[in-house]
mmCIF file of C-alpha atoms in Angstrom:
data_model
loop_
_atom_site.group_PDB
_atom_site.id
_atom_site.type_symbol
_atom_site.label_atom_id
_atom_site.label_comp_id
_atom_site.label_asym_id
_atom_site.label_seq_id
_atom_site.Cartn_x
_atom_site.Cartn_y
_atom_site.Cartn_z
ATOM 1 C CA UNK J 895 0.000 0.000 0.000
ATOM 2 C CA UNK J 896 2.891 2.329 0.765
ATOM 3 C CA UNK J 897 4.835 1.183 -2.246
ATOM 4 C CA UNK J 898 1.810 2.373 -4.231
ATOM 5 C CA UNK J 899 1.172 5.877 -2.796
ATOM 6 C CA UNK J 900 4.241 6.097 -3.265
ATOM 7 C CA UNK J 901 4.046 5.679 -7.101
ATOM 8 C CA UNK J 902 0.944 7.511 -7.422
ATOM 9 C CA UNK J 903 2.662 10.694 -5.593
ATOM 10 C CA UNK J 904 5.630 10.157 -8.005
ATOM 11 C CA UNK J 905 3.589 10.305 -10.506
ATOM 12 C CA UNK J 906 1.681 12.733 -9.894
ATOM 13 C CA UNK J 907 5.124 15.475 -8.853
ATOM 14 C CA UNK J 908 6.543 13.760 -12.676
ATOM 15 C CA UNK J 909 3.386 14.888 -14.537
ATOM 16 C CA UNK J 910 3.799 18.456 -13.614
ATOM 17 C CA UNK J 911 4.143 20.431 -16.945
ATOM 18 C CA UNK J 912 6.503 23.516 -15.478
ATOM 19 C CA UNK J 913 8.671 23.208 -11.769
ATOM 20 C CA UNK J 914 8.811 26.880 -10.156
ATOM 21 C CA UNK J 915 11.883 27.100 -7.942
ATOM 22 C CA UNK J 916 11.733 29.351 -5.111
ATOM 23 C CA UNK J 917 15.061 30.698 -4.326
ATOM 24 C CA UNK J 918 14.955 32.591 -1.301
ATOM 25 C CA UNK J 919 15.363 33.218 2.655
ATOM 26 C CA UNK J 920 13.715 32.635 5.404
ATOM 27 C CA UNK J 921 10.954 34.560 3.917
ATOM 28 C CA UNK J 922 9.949 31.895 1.754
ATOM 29 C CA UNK J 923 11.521 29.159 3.494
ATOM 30 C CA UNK J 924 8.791 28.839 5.954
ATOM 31 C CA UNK J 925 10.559 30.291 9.732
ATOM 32 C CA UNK J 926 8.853 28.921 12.052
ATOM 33 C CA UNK J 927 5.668 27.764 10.418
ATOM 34 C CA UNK J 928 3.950 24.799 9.820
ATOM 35 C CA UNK J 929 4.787 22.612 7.122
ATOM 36 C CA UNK J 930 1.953 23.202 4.779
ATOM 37 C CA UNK J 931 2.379 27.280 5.747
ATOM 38 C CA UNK J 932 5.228 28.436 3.793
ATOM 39 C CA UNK J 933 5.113 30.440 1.058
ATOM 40 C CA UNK J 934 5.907 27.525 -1.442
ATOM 41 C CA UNK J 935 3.615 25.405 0.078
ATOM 42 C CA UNK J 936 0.739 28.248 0.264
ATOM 43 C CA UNK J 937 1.378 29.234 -3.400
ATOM 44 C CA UNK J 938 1.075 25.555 -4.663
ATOM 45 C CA UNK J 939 -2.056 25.103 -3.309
ATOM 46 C CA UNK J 940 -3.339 28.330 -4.958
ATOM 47 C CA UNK J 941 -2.040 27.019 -8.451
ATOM 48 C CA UNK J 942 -3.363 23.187 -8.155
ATOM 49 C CA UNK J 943 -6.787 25.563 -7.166
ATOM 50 C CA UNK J 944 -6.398 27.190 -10.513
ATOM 51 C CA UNK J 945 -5.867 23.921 -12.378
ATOM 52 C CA UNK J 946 -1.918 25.126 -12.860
ATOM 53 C CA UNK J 947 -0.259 22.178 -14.038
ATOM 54 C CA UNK J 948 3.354 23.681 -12.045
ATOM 55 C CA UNK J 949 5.394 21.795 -9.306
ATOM 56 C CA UNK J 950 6.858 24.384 -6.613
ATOM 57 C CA UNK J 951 10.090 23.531 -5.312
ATOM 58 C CA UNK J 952 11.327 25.554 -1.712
ATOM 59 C CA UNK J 953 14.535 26.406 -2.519
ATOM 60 C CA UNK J 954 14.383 28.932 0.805
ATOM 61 C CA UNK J 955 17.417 28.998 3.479
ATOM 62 C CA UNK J 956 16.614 30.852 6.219
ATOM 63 C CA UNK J 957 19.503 33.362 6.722
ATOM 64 C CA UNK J 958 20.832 33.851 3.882
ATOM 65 C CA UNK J 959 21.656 36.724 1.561
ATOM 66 C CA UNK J 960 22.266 36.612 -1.780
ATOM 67 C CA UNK J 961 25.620 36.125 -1.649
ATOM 68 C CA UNK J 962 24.864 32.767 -0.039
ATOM 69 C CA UNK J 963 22.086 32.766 -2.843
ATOM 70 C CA UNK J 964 24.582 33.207 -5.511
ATOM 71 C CA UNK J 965 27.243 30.589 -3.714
ATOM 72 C CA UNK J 966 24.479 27.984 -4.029
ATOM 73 C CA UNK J 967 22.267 28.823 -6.906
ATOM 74 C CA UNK J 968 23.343 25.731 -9.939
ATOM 75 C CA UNK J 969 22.438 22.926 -6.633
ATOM 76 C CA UNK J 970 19.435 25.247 -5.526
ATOM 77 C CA UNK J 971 18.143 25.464 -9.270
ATOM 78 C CA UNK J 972 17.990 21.922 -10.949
ATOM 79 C CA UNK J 973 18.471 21.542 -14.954
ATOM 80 C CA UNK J 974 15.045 20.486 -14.993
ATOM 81 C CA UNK J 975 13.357 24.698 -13.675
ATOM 82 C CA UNK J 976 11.516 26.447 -15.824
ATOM 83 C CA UNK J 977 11.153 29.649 -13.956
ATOM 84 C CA UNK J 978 12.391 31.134 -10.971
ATOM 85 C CA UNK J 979 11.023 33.317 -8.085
ATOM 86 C CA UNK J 980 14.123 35.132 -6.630
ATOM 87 C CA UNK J 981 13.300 36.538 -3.288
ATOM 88 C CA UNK J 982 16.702 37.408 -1.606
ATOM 89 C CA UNK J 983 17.826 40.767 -0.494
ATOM 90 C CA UNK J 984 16.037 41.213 2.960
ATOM 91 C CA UNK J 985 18.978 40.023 4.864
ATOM 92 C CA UNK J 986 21.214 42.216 3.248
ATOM 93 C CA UNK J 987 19.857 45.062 3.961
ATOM 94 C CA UNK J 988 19.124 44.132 7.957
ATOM 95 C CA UNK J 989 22.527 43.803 8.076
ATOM 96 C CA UNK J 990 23.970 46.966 6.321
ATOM 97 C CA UNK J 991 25.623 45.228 3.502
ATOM 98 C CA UNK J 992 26.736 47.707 0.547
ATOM 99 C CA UNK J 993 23.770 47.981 -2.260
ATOM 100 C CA UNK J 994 26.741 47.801 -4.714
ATOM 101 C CA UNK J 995 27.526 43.801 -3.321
ATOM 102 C CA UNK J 996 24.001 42.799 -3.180
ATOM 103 C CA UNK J 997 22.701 44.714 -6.450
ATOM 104 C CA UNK J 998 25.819 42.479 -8.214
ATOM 105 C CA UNK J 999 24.573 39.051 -6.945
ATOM 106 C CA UNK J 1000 21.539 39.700 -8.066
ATOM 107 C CA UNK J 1001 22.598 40.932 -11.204
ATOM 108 C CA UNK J 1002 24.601 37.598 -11.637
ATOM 109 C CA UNK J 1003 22.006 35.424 -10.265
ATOM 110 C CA UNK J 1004 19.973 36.695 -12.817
ATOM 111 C CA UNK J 1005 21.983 36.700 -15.547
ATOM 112 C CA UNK J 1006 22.902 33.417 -14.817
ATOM 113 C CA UNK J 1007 19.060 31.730 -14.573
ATOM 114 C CA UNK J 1008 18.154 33.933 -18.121
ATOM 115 C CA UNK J 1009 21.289 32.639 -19.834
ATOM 116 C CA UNK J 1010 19.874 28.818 -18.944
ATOM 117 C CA UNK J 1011 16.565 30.017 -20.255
ATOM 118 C CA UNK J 1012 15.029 29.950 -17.524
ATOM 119 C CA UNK J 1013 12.146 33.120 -16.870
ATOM 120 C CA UNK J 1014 12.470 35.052 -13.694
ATOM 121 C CA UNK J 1015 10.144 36.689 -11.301
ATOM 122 C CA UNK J 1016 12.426 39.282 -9.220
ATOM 123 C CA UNK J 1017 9.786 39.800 -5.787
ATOM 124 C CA UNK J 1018 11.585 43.084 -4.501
ATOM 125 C CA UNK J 1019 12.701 44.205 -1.166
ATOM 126 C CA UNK J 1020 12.953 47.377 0.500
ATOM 127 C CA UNK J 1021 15.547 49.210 2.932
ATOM 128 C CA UNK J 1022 14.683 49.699 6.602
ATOM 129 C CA UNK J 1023 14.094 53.206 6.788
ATOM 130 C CA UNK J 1024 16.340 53.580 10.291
ATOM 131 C CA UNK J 1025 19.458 53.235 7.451
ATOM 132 C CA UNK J 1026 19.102 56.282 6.079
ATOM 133 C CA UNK J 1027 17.923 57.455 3.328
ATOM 134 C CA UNK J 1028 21.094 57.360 0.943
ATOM 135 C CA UNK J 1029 21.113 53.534 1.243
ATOM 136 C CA UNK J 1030 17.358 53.365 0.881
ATOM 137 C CA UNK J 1031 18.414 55.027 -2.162
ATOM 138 C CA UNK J 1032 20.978 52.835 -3.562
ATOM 139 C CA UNK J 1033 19.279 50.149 -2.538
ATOM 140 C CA UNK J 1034 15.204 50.305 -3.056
ATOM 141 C CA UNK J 1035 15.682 50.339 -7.341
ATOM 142 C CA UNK J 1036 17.880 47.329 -7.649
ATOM 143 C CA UNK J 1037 14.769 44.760 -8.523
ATOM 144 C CA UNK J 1038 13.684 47.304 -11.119
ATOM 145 C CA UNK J 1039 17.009 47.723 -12.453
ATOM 146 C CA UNK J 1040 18.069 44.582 -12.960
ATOM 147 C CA UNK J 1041 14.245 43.084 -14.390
ATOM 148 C CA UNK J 1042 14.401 45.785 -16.926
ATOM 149 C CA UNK J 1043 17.975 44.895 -17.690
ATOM 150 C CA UNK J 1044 17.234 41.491 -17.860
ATOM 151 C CA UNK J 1045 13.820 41.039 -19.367
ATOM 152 C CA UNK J 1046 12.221 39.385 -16.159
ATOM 153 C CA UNK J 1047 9.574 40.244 -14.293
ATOM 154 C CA UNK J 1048 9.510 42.479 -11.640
ATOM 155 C CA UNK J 1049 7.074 42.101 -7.974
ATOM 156 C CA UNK J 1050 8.385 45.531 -6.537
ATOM 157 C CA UNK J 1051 8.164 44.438 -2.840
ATOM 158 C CA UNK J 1052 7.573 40.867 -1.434
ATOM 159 C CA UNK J 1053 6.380 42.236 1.993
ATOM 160 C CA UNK J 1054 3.382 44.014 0.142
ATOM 161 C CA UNK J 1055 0.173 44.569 2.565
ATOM 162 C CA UNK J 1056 1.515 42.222 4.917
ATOM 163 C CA UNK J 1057 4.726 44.233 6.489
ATOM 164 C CA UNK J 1058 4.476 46.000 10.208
ATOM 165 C CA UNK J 1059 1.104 44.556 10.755
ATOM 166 C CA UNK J 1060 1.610 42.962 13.851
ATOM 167 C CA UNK J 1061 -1.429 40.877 12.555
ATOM 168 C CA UNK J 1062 0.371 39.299 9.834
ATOM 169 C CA UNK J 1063 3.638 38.734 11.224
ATOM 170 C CA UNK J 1064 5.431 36.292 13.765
ATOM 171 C CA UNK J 1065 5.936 37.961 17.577
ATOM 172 C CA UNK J 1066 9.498 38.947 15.783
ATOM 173 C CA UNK J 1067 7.602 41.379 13.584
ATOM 174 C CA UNK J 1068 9.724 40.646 10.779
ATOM 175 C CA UNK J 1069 8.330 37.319 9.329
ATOM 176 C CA UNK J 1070 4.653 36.805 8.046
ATOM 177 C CA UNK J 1071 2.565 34.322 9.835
ATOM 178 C CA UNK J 1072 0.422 32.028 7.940
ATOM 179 C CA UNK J 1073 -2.063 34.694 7.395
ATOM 180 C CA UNK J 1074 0.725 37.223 6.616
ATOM 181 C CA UNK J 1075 1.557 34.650 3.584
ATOM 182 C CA UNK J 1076 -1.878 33.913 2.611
ATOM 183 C CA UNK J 1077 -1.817 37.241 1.669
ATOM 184 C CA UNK J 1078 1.530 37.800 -0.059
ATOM 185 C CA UNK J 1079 0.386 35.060 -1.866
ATOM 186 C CA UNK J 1080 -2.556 35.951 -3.359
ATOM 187 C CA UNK J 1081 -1.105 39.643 -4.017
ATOM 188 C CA UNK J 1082 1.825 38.128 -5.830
ATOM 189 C CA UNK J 1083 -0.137 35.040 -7.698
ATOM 190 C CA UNK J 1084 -0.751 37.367 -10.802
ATOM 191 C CA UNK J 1085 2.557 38.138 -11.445
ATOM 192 C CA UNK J 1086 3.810 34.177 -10.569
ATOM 193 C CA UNK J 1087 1.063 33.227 -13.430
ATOM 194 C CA UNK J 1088 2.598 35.759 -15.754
ATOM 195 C CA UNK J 1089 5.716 34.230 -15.112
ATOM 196 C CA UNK J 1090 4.461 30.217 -15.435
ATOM 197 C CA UNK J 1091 2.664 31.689 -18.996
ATOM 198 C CA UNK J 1092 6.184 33.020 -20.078
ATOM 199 C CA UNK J 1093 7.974 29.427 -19.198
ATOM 200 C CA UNK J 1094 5.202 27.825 -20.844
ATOM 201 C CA UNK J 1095 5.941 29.662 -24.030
ATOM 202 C CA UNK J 1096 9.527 29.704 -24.297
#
């Protein structure tokens, strides 16, 4: 009996028409949530709802900026992707790191992922605001930047709706709650099935 649910399940992760890698941080890898919470999780279940033939990989570290992003990106990001959701950035900013660094690991992330033909969805971050504005400055445009440079798509702030609501977020105030990614994922679904129409097409 196990031997067989295990084929079916097989089967049924093989069938999948596009895999959607999310490379990301603790954001997306789920901190401190239940299993079935994460944003991966949460977004799969909102494409199997819309009859989205797509297998989402969690490809999340909590931690990790995107220089760790960029260390680990060809084991994070099989052969087999057809699009990416890059959400990194969020740690690099809590801890000061120069816009310069983390705008050119994101550049060469995403590079990298177009040049395998592979589409990218960019879901932006912005600056605490206690960092001053000239690094808000530096910092807040890279996601624009580099989709326009490119050609990927561009979700201008992951956090949307769901950042400093104490509602939304763990007792941290810094990471969404299962309702906190309820709601980043149905803000950001559009632009993910933008992204899943673009993979199907090229």
């Amino acid at each position: 009996m196990c031997f067989l649910l295990f084929c079916l399940s097989t089967t049924a992760v093989q069938s999948a028409d596009l895999k959607l890698v999310v490379l990301g941080d603790s954001l997306s890898a789920g901190y401190q949530l239940a299993p079935q919470d994460g944003f991966p999780e949460q977004l799969q279940k909102a494409l199997d709802a819309r009859g989205l033939s797509v297998e989402v990989v969690n490809a999340g570290v909590s931690g990790d900026t995107t220089s760790g992003g960029l260390s680990r990106l060809d084991w994070s990001v099989g052969t087999d992707a057809d699009a990416v959701i890059v959400e990194l950035g969020a740690n690099d900013a809590l801890r000061g790191i120069q816009p310069d660094i983390t705008r050119n690991n994101l550049n060469e992330i995403t590079r990298r992922l177009r040049d395998r033909g592979i589409e990218v969805l960019l879901a932006g971050m912005l600056a605490p605001r206690n960092l001053g504005p000239e690094y808000a400055e530096a910092f807040d445009p890279i996601y624009s930047d580099l989709a326009q440079a490119h050609d990927a798509l561009l979700y201008p702030f992951f956090l949307e709706g769901v950042a400093l609501n104490p509602n939304l977020n763990l007792s941290d105030g810094m990471h969404p709650n299962a309702d906190g990614v309820a709601i980043i994922v149905e803000n950001i679904l559009p632009k993910v099935e933008e992204l899943l129409a673009k993979a199907s097409s090229s």
